[in-house]
Short mmCIF file of N, CA and C in Angstrom, two decimals:
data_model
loop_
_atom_site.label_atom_id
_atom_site.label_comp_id
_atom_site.label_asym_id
_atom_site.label_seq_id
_atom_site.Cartn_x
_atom_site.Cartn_y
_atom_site.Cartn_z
N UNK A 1 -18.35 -2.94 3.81
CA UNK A 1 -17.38 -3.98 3.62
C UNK A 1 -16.86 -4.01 2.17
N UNK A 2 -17.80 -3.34 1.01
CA UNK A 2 -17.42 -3.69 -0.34
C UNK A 2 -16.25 -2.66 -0.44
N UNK A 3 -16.58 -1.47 -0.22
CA UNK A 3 -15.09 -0.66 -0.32
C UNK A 3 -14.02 -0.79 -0.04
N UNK A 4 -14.39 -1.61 1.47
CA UNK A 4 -13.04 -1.73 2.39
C UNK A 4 -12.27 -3.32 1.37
N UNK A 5 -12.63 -4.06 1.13
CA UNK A 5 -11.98 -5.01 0.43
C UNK A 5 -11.59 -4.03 -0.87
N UNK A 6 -12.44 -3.49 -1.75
CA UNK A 6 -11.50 -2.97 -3.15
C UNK A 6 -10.70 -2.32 -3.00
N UNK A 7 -10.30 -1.41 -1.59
CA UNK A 7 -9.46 -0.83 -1.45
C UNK A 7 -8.27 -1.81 -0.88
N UNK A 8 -8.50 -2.82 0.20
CA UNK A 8 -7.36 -3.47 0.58
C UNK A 8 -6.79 -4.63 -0.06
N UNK A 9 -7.44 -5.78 -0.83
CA UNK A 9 -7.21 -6.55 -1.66
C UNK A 9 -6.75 -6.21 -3.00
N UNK A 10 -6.67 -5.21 -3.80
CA UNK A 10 -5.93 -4.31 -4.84
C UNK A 10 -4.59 -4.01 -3.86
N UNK A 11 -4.69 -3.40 -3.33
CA UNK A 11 -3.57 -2.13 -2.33
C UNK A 11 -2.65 -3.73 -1.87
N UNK A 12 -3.09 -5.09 -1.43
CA UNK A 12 -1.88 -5.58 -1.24
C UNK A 12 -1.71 -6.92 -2.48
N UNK A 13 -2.37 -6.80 -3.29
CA UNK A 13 -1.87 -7.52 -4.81
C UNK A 13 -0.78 -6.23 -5.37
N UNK A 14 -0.96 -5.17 -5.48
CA UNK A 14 0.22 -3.92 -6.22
C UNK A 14 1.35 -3.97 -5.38
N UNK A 15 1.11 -4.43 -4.29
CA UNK A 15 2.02 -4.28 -3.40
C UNK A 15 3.05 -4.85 -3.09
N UNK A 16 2.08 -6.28 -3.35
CA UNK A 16 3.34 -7.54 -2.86
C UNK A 16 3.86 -7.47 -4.12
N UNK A 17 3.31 -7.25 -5.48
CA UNK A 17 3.98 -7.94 -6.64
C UNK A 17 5.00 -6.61 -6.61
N UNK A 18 4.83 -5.36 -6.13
CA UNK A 18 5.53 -4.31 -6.55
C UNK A 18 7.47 -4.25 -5.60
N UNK A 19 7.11 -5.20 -4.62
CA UNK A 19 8.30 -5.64 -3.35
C UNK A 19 8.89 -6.03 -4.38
N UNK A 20 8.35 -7.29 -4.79
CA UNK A 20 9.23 -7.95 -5.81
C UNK A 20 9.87 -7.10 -6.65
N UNK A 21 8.74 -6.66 -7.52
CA UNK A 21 9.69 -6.04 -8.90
C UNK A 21 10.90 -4.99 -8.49
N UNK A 22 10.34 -4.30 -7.60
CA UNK A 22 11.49 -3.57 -6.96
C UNK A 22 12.63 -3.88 -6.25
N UNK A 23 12.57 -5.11 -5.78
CA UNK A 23 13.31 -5.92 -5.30
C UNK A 23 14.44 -6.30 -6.03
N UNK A 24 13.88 -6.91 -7.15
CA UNK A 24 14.46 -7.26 -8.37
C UNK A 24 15.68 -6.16 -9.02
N UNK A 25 14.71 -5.09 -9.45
CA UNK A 25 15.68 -4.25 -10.06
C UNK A 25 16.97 -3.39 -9.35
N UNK A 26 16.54 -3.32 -7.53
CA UNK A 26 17.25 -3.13 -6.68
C UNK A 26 18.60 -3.71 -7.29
N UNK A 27 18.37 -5.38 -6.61
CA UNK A 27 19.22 -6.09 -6.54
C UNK A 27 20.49 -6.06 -8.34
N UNK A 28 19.54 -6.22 -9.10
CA UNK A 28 19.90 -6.10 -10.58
C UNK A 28 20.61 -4.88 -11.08
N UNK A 29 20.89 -3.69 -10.45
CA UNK A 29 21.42 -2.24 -10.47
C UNK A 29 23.04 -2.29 -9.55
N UNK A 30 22.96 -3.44 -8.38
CA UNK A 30 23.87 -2.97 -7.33
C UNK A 30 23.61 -2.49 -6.13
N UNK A 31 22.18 -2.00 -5.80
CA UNK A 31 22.29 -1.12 -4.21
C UNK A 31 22.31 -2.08 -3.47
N UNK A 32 23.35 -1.28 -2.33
CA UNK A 32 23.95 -1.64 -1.23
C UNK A 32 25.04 -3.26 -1.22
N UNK A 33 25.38 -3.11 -2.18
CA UNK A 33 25.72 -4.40 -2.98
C UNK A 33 27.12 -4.61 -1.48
N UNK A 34 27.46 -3.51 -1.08
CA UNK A 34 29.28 -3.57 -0.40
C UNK A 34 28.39 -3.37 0.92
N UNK A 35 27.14 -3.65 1.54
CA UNK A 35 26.66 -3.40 3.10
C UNK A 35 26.57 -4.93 3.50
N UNK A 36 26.29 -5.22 4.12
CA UNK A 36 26.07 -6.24 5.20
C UNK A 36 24.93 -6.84 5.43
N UNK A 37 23.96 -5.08 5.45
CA UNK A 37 22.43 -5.15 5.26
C UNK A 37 22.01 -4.87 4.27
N UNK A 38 22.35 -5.53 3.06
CA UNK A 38 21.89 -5.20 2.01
C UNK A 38 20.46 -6.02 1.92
N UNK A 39 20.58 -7.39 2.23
CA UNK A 39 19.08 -7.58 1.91
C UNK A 39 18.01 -6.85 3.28
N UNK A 40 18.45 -6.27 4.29
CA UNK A 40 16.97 -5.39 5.04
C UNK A 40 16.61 -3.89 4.44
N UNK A 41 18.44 -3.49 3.95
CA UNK A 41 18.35 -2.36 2.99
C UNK A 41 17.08 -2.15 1.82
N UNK A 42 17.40 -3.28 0.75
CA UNK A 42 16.63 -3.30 -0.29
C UNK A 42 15.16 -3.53 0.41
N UNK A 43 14.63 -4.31 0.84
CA UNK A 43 13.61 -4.88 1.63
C UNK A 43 12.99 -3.64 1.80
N UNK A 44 13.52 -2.41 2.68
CA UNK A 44 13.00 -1.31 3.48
C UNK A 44 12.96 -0.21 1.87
N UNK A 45 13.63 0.06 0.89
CA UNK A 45 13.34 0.90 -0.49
C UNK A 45 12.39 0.34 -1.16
N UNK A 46 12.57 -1.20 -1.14
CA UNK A 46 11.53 -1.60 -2.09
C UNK A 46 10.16 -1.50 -1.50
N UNK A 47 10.32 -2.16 -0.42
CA UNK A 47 8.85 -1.96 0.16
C UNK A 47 7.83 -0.43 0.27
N UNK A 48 9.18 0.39 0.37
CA UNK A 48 8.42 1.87 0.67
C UNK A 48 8.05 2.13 -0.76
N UNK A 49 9.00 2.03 -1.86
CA UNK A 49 7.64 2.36 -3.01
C UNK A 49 6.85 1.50 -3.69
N UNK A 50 6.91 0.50 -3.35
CA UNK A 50 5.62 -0.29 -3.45
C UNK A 50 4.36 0.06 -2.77
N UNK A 51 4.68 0.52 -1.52
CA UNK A 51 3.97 0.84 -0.65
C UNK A 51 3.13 2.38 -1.00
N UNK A 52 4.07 2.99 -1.79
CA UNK A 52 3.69 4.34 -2.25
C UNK A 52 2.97 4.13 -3.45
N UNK A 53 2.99 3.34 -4.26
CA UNK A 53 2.05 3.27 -5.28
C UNK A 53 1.13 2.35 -5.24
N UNK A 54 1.41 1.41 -4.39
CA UNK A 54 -0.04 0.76 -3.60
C UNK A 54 -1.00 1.77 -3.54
N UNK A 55 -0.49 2.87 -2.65
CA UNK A 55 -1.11 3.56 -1.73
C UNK A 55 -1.66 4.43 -2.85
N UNK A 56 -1.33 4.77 -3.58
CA UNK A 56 -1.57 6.03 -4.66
C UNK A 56 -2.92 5.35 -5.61
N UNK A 57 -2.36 4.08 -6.03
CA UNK A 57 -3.20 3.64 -7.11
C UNK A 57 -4.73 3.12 -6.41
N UNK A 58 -4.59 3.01 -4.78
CA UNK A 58 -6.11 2.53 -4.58
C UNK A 58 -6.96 3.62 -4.04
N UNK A 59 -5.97 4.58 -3.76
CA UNK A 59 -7.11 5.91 -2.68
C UNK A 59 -8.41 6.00 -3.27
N UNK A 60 -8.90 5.89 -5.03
CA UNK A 60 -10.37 6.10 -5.15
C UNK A 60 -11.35 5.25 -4.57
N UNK A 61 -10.48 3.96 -4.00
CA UNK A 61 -11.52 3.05 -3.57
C UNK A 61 -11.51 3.73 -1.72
N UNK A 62 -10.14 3.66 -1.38
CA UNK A 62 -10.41 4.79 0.09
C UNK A 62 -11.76 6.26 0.13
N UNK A 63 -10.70 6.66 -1.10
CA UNK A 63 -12.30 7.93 -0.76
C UNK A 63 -13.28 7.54 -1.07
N UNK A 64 -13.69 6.40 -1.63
CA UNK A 64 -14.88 5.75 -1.07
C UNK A 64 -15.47 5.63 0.13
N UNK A 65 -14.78 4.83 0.76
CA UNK A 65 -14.77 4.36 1.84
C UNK A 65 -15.31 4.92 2.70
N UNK A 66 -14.61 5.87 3.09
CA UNK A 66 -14.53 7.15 4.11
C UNK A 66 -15.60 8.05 4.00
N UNK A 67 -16.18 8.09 2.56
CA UNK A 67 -17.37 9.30 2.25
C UNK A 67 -18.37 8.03 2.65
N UNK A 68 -18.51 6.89 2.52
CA UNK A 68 -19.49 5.88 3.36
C UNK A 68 -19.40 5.48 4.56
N UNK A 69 -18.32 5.84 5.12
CA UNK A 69 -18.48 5.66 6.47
C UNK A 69 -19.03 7.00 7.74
N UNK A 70 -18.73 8.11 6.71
CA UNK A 70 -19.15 9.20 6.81
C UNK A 70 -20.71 9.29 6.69
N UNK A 71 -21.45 9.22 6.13
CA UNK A 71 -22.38 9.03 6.02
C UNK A 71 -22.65 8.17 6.66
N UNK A 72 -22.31 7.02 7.05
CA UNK A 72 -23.07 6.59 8.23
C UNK A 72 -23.55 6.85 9.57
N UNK A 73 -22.23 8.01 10.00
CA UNK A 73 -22.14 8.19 10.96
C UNK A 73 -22.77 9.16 11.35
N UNK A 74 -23.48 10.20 10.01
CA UNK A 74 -23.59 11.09 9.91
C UNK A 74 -25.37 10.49 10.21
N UNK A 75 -26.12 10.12 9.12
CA UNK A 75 -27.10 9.57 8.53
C UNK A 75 -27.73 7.93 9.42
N UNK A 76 -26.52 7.55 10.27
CA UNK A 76 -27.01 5.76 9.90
C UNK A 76 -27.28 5.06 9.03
N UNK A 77 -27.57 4.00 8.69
CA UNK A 77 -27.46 2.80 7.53
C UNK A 77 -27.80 3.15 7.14
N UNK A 78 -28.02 3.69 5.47
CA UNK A 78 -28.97 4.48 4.51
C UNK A 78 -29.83 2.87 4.22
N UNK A 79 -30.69 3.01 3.65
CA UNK A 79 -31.44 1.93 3.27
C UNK A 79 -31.04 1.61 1.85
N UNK A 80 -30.29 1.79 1.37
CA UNK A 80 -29.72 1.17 0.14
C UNK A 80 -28.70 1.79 -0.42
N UNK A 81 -27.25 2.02 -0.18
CA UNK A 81 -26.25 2.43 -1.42
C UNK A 81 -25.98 2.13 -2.34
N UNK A 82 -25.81 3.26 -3.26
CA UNK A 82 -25.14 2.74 -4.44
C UNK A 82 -23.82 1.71 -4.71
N UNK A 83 -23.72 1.23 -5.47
CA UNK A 83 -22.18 -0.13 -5.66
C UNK A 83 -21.27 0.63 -5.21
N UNK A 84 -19.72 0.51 -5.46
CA UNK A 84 -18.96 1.09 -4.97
C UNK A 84 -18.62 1.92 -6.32
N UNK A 85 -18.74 1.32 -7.56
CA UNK A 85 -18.67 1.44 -9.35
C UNK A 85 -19.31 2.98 -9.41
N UNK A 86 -20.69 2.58 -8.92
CA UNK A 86 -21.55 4.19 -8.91
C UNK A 86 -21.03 5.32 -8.10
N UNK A 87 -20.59 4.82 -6.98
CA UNK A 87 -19.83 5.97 -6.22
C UNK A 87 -18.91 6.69 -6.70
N UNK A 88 -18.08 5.79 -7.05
CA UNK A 88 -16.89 6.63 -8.11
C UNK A 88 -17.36 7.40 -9.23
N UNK A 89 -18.19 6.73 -10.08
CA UNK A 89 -18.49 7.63 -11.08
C UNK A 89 -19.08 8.57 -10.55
N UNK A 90 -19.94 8.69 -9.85
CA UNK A 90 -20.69 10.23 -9.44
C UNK A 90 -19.63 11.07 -8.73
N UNK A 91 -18.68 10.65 -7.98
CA UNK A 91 -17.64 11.48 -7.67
C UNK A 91 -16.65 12.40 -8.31
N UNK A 92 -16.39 11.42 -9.78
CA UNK A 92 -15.94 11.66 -11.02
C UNK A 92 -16.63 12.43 -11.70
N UNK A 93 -18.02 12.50 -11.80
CA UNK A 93 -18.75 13.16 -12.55
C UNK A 93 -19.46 14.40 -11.91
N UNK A 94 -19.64 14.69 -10.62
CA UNK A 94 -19.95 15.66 -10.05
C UNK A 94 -19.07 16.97 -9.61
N UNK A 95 -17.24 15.90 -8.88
CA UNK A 95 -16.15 16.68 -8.50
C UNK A 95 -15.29 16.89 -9.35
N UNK A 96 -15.30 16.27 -10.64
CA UNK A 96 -14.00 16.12 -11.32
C UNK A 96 -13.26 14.83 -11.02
N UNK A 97 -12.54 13.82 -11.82
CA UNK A 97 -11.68 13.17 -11.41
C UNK A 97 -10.43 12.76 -10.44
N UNK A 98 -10.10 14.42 -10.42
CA UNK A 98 -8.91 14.74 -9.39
C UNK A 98 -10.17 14.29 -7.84
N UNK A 99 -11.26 14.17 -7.45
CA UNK A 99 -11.11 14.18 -6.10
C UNK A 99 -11.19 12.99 -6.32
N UNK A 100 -10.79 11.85 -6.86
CA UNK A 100 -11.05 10.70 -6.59
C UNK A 100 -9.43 10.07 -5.93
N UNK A 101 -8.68 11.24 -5.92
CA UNK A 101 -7.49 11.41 -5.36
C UNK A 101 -7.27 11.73 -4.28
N UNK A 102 -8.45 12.40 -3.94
CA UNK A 102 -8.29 13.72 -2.20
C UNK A 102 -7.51 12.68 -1.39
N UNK A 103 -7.01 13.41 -0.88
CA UNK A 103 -6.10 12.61 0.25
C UNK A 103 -5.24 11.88 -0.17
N UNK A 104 -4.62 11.69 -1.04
CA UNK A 104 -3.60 11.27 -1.26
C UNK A 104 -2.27 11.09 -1.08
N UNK A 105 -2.09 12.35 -0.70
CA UNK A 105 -0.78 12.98 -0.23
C UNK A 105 -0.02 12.47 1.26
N UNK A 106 -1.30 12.75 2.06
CA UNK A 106 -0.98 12.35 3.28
C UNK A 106 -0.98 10.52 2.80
N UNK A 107 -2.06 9.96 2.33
CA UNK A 107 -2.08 8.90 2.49
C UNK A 107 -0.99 7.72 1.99
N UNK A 108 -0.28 8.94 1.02
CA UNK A 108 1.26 8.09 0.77
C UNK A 108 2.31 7.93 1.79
N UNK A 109 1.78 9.24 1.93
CA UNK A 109 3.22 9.67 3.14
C UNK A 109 3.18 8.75 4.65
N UNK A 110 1.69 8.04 4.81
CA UNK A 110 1.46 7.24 5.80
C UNK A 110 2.27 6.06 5.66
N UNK A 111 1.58 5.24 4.73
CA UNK A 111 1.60 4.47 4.10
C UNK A 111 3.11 3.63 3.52
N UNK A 112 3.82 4.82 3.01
CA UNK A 112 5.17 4.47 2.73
C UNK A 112 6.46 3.79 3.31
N UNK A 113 6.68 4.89 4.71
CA UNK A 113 7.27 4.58 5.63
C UNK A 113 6.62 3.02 6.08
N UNK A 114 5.39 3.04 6.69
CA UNK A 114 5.02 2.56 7.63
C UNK A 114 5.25 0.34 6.79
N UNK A 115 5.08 0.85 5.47
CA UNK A 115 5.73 -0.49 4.64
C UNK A 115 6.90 -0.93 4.74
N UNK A 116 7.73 0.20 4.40
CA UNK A 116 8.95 0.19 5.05
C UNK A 116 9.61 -0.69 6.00
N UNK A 117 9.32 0.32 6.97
CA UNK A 117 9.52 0.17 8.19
C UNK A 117 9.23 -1.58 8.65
N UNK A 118 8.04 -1.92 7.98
CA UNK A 118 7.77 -3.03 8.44
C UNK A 118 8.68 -4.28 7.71
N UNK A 119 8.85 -4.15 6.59
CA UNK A 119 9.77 -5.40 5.98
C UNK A 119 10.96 -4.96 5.87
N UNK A 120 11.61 -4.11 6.27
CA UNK A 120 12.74 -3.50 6.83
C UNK A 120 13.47 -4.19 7.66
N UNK A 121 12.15 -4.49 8.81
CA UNK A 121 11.91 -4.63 10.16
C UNK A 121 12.29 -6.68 9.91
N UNK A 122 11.13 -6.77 9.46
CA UNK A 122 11.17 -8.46 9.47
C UNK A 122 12.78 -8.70 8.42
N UNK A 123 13.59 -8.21 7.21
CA UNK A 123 14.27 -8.53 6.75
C UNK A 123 15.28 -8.60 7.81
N UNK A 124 15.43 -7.74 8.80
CA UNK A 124 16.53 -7.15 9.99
C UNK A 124 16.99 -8.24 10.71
N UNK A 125 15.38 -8.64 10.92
CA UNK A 125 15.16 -9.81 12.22
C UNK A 125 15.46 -11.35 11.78
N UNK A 126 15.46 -11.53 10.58
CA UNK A 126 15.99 -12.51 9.88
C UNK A 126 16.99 -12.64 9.47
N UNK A 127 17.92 -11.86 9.35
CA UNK A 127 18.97 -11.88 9.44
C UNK A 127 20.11 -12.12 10.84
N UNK A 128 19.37 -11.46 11.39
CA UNK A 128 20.36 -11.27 12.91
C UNK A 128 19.94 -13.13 13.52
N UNK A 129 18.39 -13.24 13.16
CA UNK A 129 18.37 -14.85 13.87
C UNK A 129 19.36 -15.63 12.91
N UNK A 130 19.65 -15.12 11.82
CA UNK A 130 20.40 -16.46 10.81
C UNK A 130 21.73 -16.68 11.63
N UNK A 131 21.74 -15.12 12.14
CA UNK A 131 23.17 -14.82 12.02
C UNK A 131 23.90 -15.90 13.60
N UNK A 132 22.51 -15.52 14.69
CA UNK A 132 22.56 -15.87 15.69
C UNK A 132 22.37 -17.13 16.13
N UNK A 133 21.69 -18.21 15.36
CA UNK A 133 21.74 -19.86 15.04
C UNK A 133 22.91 -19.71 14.23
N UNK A 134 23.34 -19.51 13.48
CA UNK A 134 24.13 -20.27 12.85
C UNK A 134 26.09 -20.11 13.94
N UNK A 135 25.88 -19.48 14.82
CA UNK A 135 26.74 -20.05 15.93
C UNK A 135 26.85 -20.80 16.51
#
């Protein structure tokens, strides 16, 4: 459970604040300024790289995760793990820093869209109901 929170409670604090900021500078530049859907537009860019550096900046707490859940499955409950603090460092200190990255790649590429897609999705749907009450 300790991994799975440092990885998801980080991943959606970078995240939500990162909608915003991106949001922000979206809007503050001009995109899609002459569309219609400009606010599901921005919504669906901002969210995807928020979503991408969410995704980027927490994977060491993922490859955590995953090398403990691995081991469980592998092993069963070990009778005592290390913190999640120690994991990393021995990962860091055994593999090099870079694997505290492994998977990354894919895990942006998941991740990105799928943010996207989703406040994309809800900006879309809020609009069309505004659009559709206010008849």
């Amino acid at each position: 459970l300790e991994s799975t929170l440092w990885r998801d409670v980080p991943f959606s604090a970078a995240y939500w604040l990162g909608v915003e900021a991106f949001r922000c500078r979206l809007l503050e530049r001009g995109w899609f300024r002459e569309s219609r859907f400009q606010s599901p537009l921005v919504a669906l860019v901002a969210s995807c790289s928020a979503g991408a550096s969410a995704a980027f900046l927490t994977t060491p707490f993922d490859v955590v995760k995953t090398r403990r859940q691995v081991e469980v499955a592998r092993c069963g409950h070990p009778a005592e793990q290390p913190s999640l603090w120690q994991s990393l460092a021995t990962v860091a200190r055994t593999e090099g820093p870079a694997a505290l990255f492994t998977g990354s790649t894919p895990r942006v590429a998941r991740v990105a869209p799928a943010c996207g897609i989703m406040l994309g999705t809800y900006e879309m749907t809020k609009q069309l109901l505004r659009a559709d009450l206010a008849k």
